[in-house]
PDB file of C-alpha atoms in Angstrom:
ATOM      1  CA  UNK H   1      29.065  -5.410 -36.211  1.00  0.00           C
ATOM      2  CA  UNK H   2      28.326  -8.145 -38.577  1.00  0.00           C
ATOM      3  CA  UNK H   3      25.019  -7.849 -41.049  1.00  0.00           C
ATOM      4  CA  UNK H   4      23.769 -10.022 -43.743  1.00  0.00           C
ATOM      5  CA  UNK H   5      24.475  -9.028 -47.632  1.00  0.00           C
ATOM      6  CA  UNK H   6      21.240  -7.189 -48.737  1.00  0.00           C
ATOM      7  CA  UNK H   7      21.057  -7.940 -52.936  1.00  0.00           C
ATOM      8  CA  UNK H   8      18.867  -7.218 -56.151  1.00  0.00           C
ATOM      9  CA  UNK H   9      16.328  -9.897 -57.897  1.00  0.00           C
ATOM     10  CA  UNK H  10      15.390  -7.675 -60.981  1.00  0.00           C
ATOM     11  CA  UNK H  11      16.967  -5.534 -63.347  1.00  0.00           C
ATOM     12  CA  UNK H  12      14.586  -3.461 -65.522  1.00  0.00           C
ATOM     13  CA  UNK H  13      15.717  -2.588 -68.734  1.00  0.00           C
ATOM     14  CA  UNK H  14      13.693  -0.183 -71.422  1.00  0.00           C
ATOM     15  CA  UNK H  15      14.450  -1.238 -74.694  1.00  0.00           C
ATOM     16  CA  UNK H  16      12.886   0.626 -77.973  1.00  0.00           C
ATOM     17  CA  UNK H  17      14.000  -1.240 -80.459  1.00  0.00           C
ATOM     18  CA  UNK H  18      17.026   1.097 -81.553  1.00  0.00           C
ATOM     19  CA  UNK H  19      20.355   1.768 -81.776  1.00  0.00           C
ATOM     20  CA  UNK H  20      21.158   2.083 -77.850  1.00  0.00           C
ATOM     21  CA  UNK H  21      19.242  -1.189 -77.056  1.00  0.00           C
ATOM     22  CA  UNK H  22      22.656  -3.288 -77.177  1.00  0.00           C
ATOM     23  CA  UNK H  23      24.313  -0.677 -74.692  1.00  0.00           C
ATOM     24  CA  UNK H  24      21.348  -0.792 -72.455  1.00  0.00           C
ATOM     25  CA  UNK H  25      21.212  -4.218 -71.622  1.00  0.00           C
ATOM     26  CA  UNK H  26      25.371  -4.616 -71.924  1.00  0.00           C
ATOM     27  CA  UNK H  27      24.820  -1.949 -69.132  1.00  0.00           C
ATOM     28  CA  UNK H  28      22.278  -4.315 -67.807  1.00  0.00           C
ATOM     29  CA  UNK H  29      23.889  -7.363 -67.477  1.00  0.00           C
ATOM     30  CA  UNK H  30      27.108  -5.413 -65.776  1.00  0.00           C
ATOM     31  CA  UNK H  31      24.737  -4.573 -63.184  1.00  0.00           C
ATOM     32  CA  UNK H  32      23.057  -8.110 -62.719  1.00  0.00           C
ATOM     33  CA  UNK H  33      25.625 -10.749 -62.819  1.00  0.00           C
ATOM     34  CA  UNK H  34      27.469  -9.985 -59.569  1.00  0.00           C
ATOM     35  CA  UNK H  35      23.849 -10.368 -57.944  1.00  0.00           C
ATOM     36  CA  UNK H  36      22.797 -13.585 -59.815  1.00  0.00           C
ATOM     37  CA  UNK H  37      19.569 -11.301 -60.930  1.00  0.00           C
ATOM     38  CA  UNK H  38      17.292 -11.395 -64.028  1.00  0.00           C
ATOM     39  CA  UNK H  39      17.303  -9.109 -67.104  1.00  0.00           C
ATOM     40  CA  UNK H  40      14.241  -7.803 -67.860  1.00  0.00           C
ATOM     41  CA  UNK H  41      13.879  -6.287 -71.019  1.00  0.00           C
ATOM     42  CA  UNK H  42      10.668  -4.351 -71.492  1.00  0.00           C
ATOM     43  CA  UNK H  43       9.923  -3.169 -74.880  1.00  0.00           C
ATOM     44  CA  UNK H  44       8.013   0.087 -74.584  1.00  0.00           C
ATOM     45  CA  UNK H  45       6.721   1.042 -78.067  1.00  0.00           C
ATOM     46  CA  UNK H  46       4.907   4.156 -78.867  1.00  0.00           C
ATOM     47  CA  UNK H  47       1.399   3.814 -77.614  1.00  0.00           C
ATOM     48  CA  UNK H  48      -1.613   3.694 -80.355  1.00  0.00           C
ATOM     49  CA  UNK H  49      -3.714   5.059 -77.611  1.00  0.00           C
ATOM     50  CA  UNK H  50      -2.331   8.080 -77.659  1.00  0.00           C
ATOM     51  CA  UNK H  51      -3.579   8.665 -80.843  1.00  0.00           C
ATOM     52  CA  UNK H  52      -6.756   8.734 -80.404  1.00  0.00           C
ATOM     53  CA  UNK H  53      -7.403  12.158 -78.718  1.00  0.00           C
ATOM     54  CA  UNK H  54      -6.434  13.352 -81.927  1.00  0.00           C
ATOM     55  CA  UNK H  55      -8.620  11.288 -84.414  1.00  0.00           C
ATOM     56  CA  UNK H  56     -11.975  12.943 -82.847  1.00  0.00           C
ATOM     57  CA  UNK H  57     -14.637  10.306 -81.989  1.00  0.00           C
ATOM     58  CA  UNK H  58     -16.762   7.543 -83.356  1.00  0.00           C
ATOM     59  CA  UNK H  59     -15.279   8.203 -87.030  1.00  0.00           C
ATOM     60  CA  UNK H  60     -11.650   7.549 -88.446  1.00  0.00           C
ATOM     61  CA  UNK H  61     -10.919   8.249 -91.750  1.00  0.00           C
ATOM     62  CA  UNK H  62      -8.804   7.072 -94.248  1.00  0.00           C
ATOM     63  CA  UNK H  63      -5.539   8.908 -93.010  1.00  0.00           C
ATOM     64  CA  UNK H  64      -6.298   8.011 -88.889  1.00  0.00           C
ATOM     65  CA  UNK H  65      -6.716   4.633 -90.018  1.00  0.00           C
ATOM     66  CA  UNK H  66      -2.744   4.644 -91.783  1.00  0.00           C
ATOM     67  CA  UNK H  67      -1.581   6.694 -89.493  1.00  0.00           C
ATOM     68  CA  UNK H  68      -2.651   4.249 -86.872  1.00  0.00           C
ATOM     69  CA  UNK H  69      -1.576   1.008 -89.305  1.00  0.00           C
ATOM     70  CA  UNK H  70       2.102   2.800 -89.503  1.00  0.00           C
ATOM     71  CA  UNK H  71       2.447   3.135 -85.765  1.00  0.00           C
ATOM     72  CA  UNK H  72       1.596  -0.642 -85.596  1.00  0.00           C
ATOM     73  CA  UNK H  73       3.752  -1.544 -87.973  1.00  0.00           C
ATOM     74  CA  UNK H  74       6.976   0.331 -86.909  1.00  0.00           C
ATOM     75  CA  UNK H  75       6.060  -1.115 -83.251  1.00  0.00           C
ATOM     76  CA  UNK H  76       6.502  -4.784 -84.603  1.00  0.00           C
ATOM     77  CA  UNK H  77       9.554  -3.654 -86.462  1.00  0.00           C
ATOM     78  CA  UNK H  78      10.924  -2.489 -83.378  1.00  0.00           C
ATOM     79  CA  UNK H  79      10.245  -5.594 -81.070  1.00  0.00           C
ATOM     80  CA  UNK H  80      12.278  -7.159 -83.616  1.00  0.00           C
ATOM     81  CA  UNK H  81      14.901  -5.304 -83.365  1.00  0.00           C
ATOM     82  CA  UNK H  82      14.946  -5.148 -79.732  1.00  0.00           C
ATOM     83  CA  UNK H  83      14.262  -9.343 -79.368  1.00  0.00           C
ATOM     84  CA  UNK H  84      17.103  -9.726 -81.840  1.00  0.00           C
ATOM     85  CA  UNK H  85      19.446  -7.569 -79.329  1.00  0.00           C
ATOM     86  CA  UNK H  86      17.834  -9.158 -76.365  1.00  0.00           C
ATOM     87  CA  UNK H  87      19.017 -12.989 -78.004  1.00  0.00           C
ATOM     88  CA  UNK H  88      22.258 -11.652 -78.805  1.00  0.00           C
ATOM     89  CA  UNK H  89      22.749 -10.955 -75.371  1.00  0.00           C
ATOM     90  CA  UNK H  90      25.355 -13.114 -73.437  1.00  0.00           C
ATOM     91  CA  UNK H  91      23.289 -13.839 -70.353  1.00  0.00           C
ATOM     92  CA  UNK H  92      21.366 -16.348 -69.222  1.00  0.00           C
ATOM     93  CA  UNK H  93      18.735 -15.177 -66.738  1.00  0.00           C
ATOM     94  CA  UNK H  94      16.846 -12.933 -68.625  1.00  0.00           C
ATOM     95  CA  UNK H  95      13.628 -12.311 -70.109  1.00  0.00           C
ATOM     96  CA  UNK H  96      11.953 -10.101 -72.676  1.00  0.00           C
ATOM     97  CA  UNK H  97       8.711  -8.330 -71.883  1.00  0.00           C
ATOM     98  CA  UNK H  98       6.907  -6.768 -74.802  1.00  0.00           C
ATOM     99  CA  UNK H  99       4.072  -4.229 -73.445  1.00  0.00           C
ATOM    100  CA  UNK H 100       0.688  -3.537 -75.462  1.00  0.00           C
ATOM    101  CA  UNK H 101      -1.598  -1.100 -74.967  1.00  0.00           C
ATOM    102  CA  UNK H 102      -1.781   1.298 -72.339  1.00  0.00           C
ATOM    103  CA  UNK H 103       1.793   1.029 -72.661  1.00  0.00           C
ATOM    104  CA  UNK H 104       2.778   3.448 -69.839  1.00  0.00           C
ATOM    105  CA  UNK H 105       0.409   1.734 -67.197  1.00  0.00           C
ATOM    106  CA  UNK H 106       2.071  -1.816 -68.118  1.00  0.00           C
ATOM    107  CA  UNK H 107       5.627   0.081 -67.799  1.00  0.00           C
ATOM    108  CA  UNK H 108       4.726   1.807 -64.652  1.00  0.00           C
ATOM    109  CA  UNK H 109       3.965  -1.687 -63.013  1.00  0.00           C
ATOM    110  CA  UNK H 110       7.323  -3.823 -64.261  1.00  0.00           C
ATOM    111  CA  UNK H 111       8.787  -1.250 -62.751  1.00  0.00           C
ATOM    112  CA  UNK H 112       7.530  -1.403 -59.510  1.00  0.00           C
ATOM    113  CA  UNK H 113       8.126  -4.961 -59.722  1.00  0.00           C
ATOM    114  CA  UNK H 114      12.151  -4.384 -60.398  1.00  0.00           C
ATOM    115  CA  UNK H 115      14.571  -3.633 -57.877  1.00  0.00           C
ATOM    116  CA  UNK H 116      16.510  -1.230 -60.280  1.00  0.00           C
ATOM    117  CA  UNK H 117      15.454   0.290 -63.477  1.00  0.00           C
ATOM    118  CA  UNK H 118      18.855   1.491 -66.152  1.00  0.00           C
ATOM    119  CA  UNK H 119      18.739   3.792 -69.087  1.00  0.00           C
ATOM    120  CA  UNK H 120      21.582   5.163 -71.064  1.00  0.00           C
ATOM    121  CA  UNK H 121      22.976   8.532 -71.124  1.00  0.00           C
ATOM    122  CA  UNK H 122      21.407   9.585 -73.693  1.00  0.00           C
ATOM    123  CA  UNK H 123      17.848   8.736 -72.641  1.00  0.00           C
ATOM    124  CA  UNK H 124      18.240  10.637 -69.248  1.00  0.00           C
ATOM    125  CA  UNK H 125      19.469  13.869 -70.807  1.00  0.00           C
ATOM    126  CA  UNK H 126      16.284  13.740 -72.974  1.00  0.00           C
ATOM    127  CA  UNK H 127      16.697  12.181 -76.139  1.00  0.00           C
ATOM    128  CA  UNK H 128      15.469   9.646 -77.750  1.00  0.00           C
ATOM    129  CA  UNK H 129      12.144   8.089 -77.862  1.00  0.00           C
ATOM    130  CA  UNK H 130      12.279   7.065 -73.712  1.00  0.00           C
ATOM    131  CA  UNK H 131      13.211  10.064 -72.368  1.00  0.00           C
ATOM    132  CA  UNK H 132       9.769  11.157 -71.121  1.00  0.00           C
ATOM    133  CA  UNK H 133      10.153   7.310 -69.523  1.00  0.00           C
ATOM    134  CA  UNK H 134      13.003   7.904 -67.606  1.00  0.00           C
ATOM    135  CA  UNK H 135      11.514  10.971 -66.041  1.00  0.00           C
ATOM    136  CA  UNK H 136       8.141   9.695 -65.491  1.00  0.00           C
ATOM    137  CA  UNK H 137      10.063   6.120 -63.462  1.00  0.00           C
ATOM    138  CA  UNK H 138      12.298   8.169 -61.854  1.00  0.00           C
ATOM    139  CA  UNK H 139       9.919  11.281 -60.620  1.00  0.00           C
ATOM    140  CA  UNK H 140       6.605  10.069 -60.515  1.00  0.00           C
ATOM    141  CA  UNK H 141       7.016   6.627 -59.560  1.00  0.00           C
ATOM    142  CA  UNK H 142       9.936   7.059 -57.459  1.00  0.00           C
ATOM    143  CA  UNK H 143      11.982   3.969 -58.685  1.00  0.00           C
ATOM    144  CA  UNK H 144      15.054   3.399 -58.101  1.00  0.00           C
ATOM    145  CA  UNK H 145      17.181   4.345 -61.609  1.00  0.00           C
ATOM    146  CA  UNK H 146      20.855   4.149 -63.035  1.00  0.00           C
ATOM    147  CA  UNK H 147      21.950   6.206 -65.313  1.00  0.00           C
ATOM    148  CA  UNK H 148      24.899   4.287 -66.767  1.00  0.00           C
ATOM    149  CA  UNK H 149      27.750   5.556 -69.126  1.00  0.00           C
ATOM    150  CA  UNK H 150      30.249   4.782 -70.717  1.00  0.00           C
ATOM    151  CA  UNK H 151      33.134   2.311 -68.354  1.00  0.00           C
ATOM    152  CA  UNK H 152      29.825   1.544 -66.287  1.00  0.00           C
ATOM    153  CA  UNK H 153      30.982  -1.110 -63.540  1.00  0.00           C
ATOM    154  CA  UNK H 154      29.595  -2.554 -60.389  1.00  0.00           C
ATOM    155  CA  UNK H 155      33.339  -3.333 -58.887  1.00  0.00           C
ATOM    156  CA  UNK H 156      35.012   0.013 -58.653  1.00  0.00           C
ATOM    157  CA  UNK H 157      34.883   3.354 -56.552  1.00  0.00           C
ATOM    158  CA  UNK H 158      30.860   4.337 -55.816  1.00  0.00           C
ATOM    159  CA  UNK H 159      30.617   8.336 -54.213  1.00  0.00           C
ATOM    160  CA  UNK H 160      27.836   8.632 -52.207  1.00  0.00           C
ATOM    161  CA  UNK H 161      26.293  12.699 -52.355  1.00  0.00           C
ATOM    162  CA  UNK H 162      25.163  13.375 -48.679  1.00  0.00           C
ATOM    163  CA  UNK H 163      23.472  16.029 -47.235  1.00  0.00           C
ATOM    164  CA  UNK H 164      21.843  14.356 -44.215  1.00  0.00           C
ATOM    165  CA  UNK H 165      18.370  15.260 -46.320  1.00  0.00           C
ATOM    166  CA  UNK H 166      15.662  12.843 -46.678  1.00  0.00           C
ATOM    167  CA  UNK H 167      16.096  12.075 -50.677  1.00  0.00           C
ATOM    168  CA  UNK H 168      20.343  11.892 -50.026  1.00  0.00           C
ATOM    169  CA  UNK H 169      19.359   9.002 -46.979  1.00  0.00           C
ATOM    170  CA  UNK H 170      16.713   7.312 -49.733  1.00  0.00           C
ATOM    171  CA  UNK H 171      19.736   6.750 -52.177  1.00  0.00           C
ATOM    172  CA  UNK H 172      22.093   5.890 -49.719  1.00  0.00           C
ATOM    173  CA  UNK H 173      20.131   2.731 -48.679  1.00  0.00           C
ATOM    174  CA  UNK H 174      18.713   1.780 -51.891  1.00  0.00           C
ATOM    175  CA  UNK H 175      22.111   1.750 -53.180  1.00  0.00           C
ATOM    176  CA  UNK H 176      23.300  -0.737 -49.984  1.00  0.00           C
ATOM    177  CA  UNK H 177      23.521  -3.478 -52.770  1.00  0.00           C
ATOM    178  CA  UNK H 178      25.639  -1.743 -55.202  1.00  0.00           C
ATOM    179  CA  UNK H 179      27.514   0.061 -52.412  1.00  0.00           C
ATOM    180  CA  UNK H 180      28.493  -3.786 -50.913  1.00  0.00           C
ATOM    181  CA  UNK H 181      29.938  -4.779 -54.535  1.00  0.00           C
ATOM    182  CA  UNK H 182      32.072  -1.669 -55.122  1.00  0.00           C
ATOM    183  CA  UNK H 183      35.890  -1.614 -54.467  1.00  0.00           C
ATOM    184  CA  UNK H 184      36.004   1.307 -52.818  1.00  0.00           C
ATOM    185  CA  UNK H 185      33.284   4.108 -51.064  1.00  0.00           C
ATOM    186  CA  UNK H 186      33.271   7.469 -50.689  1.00  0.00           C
ATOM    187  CA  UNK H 187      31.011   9.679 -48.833  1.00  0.00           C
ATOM    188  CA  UNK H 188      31.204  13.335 -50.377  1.00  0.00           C
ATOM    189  CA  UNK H 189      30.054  15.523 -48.149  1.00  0.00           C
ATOM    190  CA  UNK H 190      29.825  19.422 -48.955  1.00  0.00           C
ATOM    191  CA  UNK H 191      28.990  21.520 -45.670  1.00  0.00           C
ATOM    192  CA  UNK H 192      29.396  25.091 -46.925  1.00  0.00           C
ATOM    193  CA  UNK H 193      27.298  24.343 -49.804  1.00  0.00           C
ATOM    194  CA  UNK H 194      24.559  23.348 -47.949  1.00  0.00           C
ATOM    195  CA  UNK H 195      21.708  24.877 -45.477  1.00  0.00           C
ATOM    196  CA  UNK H 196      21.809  21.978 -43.550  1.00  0.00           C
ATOM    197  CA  UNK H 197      23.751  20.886 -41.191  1.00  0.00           C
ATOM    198  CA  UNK H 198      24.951  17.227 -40.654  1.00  0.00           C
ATOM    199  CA  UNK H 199      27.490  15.114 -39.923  1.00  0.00           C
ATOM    200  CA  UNK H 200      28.248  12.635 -42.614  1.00  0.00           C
ATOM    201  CA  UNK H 201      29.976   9.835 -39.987  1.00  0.00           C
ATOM    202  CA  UNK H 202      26.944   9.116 -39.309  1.00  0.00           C
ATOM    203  CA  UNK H 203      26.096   7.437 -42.303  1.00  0.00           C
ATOM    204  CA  UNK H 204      30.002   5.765 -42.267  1.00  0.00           C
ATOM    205  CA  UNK H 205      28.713   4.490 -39.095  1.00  0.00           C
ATOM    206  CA  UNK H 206      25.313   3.433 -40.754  1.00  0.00           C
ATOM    207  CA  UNK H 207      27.162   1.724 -44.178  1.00  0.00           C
ATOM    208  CA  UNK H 208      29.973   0.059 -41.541  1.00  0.00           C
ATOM    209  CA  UNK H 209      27.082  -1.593 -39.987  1.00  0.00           C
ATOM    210  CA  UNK H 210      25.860  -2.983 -42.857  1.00  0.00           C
ATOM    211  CA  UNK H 211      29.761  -3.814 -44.230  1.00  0.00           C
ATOM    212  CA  UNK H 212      30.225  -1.112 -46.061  1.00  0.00           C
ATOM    213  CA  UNK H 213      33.692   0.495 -45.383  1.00  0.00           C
ATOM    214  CA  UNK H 214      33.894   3.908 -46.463  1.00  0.00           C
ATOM    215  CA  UNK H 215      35.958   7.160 -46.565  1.00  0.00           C
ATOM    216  CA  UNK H 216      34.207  10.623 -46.216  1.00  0.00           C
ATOM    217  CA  UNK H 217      35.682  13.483 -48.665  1.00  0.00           C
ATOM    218  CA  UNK H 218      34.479  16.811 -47.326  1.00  0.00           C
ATOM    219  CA  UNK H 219      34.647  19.549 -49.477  1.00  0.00           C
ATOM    220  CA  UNK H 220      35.419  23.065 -48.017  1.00  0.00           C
ATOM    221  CA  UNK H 221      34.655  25.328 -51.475  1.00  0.00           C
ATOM    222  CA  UNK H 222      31.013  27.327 -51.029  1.00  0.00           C
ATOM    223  CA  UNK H 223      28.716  27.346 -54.221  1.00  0.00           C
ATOM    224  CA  UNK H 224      26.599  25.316 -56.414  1.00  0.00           C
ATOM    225  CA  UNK H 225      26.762  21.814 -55.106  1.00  0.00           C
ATOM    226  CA  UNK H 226      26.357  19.801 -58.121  1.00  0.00           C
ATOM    227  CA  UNK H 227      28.981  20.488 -59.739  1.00  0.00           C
ATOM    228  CA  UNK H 228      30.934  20.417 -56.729  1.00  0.00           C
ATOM    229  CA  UNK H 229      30.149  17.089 -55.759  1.00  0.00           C
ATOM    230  CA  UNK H 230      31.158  16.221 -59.597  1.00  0.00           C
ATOM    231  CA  UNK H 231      34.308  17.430 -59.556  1.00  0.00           C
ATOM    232  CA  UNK H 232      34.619  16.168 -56.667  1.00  0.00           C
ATOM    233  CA  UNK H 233      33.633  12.106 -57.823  1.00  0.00           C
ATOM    234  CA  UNK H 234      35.846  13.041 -60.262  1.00  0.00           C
ATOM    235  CA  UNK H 235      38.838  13.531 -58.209  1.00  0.00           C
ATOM    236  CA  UNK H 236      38.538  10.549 -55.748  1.00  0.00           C
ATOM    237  CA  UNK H 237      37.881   8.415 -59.103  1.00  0.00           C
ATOM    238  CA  UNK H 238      34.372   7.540 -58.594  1.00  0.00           C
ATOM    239  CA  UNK H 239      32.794   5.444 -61.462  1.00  0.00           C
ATOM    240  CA  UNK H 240      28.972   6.020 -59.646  1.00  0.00           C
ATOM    241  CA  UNK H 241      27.185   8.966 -58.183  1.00  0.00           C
ATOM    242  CA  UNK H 242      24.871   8.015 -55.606  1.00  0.00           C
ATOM    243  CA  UNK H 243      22.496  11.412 -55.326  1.00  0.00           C
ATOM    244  CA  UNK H 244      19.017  11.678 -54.439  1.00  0.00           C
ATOM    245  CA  UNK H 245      16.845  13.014 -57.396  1.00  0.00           C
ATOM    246  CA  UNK H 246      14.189  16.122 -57.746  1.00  0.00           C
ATOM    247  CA  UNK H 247      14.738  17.440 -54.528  1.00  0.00           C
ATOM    248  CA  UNK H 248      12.842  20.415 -54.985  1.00  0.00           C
ATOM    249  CA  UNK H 249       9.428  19.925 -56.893  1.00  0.00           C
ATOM    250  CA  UNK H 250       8.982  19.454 -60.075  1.00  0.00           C
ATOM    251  CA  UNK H 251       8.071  22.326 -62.176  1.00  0.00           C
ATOM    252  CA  UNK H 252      10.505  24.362 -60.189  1.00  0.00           C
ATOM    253  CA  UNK H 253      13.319  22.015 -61.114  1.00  0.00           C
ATOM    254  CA  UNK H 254      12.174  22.365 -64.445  1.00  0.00           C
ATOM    255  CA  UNK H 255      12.055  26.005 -64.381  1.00  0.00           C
ATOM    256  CA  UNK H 256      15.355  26.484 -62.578  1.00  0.00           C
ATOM    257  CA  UNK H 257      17.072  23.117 -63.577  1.00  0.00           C
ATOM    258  CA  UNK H 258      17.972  22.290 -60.032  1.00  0.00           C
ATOM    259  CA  UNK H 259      20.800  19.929 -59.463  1.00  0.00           C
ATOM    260  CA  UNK H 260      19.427  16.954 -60.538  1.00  0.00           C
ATOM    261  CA  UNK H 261      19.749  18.242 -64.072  1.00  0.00           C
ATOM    262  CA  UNK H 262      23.171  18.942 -63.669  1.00  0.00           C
ATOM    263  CA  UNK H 263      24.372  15.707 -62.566  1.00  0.00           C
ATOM    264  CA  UNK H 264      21.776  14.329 -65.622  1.00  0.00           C
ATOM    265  CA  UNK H 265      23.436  17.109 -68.566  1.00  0.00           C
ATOM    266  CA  UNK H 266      27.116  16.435 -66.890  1.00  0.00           C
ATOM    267  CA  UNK H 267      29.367  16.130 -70.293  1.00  0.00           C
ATOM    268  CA  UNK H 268      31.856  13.394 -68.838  1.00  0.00           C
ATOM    269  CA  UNK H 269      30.685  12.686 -65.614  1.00  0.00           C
ATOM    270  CA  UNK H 270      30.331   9.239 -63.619  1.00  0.00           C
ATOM    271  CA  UNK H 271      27.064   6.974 -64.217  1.00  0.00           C
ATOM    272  CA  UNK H 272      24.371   7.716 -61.796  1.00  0.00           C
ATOM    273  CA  UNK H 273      22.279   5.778 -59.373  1.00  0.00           C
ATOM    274  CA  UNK H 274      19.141   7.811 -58.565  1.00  0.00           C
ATOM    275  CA  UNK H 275      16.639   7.584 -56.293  1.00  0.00           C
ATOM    276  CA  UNK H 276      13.750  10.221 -55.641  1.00  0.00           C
TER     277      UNK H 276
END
């Protein structure tokens, strides 16, 4: 069966105006240019609103006010540095968004305008000054999100995690794009791992349907099936993850860690496309 190519528009990039910036959108513009689609760069500086809880109400001293004056100031430093990054960039659809006050709200809304939203390793193992970001786009409002690291490609091997759940079958479509572009496809599939039970040619059939060839690796060891499903990416040479994120909620992933952390804390494992 023959389908149409489904493909991405917009590719949301958080930039703070730091070190990482030039990887991000390098990451960025990987992922565009076999779709044609734009770069968005959003600058996403820290907010002066938050602030104010602290600075108690109807008065601000001398040391709110230069408090507040120095968060200004290093946020215009920082669109600098990010628009200098941004020009530097080789590509030619793309655009630069700097936000302003409530900063979060504006962020929350380019993304739901963007078909994928990237951060870099770093930011999605919780450091530096987006990390709260990447957890807020990817858990609360649910976009999809790569994680990309280093040898981040669009043309090679993508795994696809699958365990017929609802989250796993999220991913697995919103990924139909990437999953298209990629060399090769692999459907991991752990049964014994799992208290489910599926059959994972059923989602060959659904990708083949939508021309997507792809293999199915099932893996017969019982246990933990994060890091099974890394090692197991790992062997079949997969440079993206496809996994659905915070399966369980939140606070108990937090608690517990849950699998989505260790595909996020994974030392040397492939980038990740995520979708909750």
């Amino acid at each position: 069966m023959t389908s149409l190519s489904t493909s991405w528009a917009r590719i949301m990039a958080p930039v703070a105006g730091g070190d990482a910036d030039a990887g991000v959108l390098a990451a960025a513009t990987a992922l565009a240019a076999p779709f044609g689609a734009e770069v968005a760069a959003v600058y996403a500086p820290a907010d002066v609103a938050d602030l104010m809880p602290w600075m108690g109400e109807g008065f601000m001293g001398g040391v709110q006010v230069t408090a507040v004056q120095s968060l200004k100031d290093a946020a215009a430093e920082g669109e600098r540095s990010a628009r200098a990054v941004f020009d530097a960039t080789p590509y030619e659809h793309k655009v630069f968004t700097p936000l302003i006050s409530p900063v979060w709200s504006a962020l929350a809304m380019e993304g739901r305008l963007s078909d994928v939203v990237l951060f870099d390793d770093a930011t999605a193992k919780g450091r530096g000054p987006l990390a709260e970001t990447f957890q807020q786009i990817v858990a609360d409002e649910q976009r999809p999100t790569l994680v990309a690291r280093a040898g981040f490609k669009t043309d090679g091997c993508v795994a696809v995690a699958w365990d017929g759940g609802k989250e796993a079958s999220r991913a697995a479509r919103t990924a139909l794009p990437l999953l298209q572009k990629a060399s090769k496809v692999v459907i991991l599939a752990a049964p014994a791992s799992s208290a489910r039970s599926f059959d994972p040619a059923r989602l060959q059939a659904f990708l083949a349907d939508r021309g997507v060839t792809a293999e199915i690796e099932t893996i017969s060891e019982n246990g933990e099936p994060a890091p099974l499903l890394l090692a197991a990416s790992k062997r079949v040479g997969a440079n993206v993850l496809v996994v659905g994120a915070f399966g369980h909620p939140r606070l108990q992933e937090f608690i517990f860690g849950g699998a989505t952390r260790t595909f996020l804390n994974a030392a040397d494992g492939p980038s990740l496309f995520l979708s909750h």
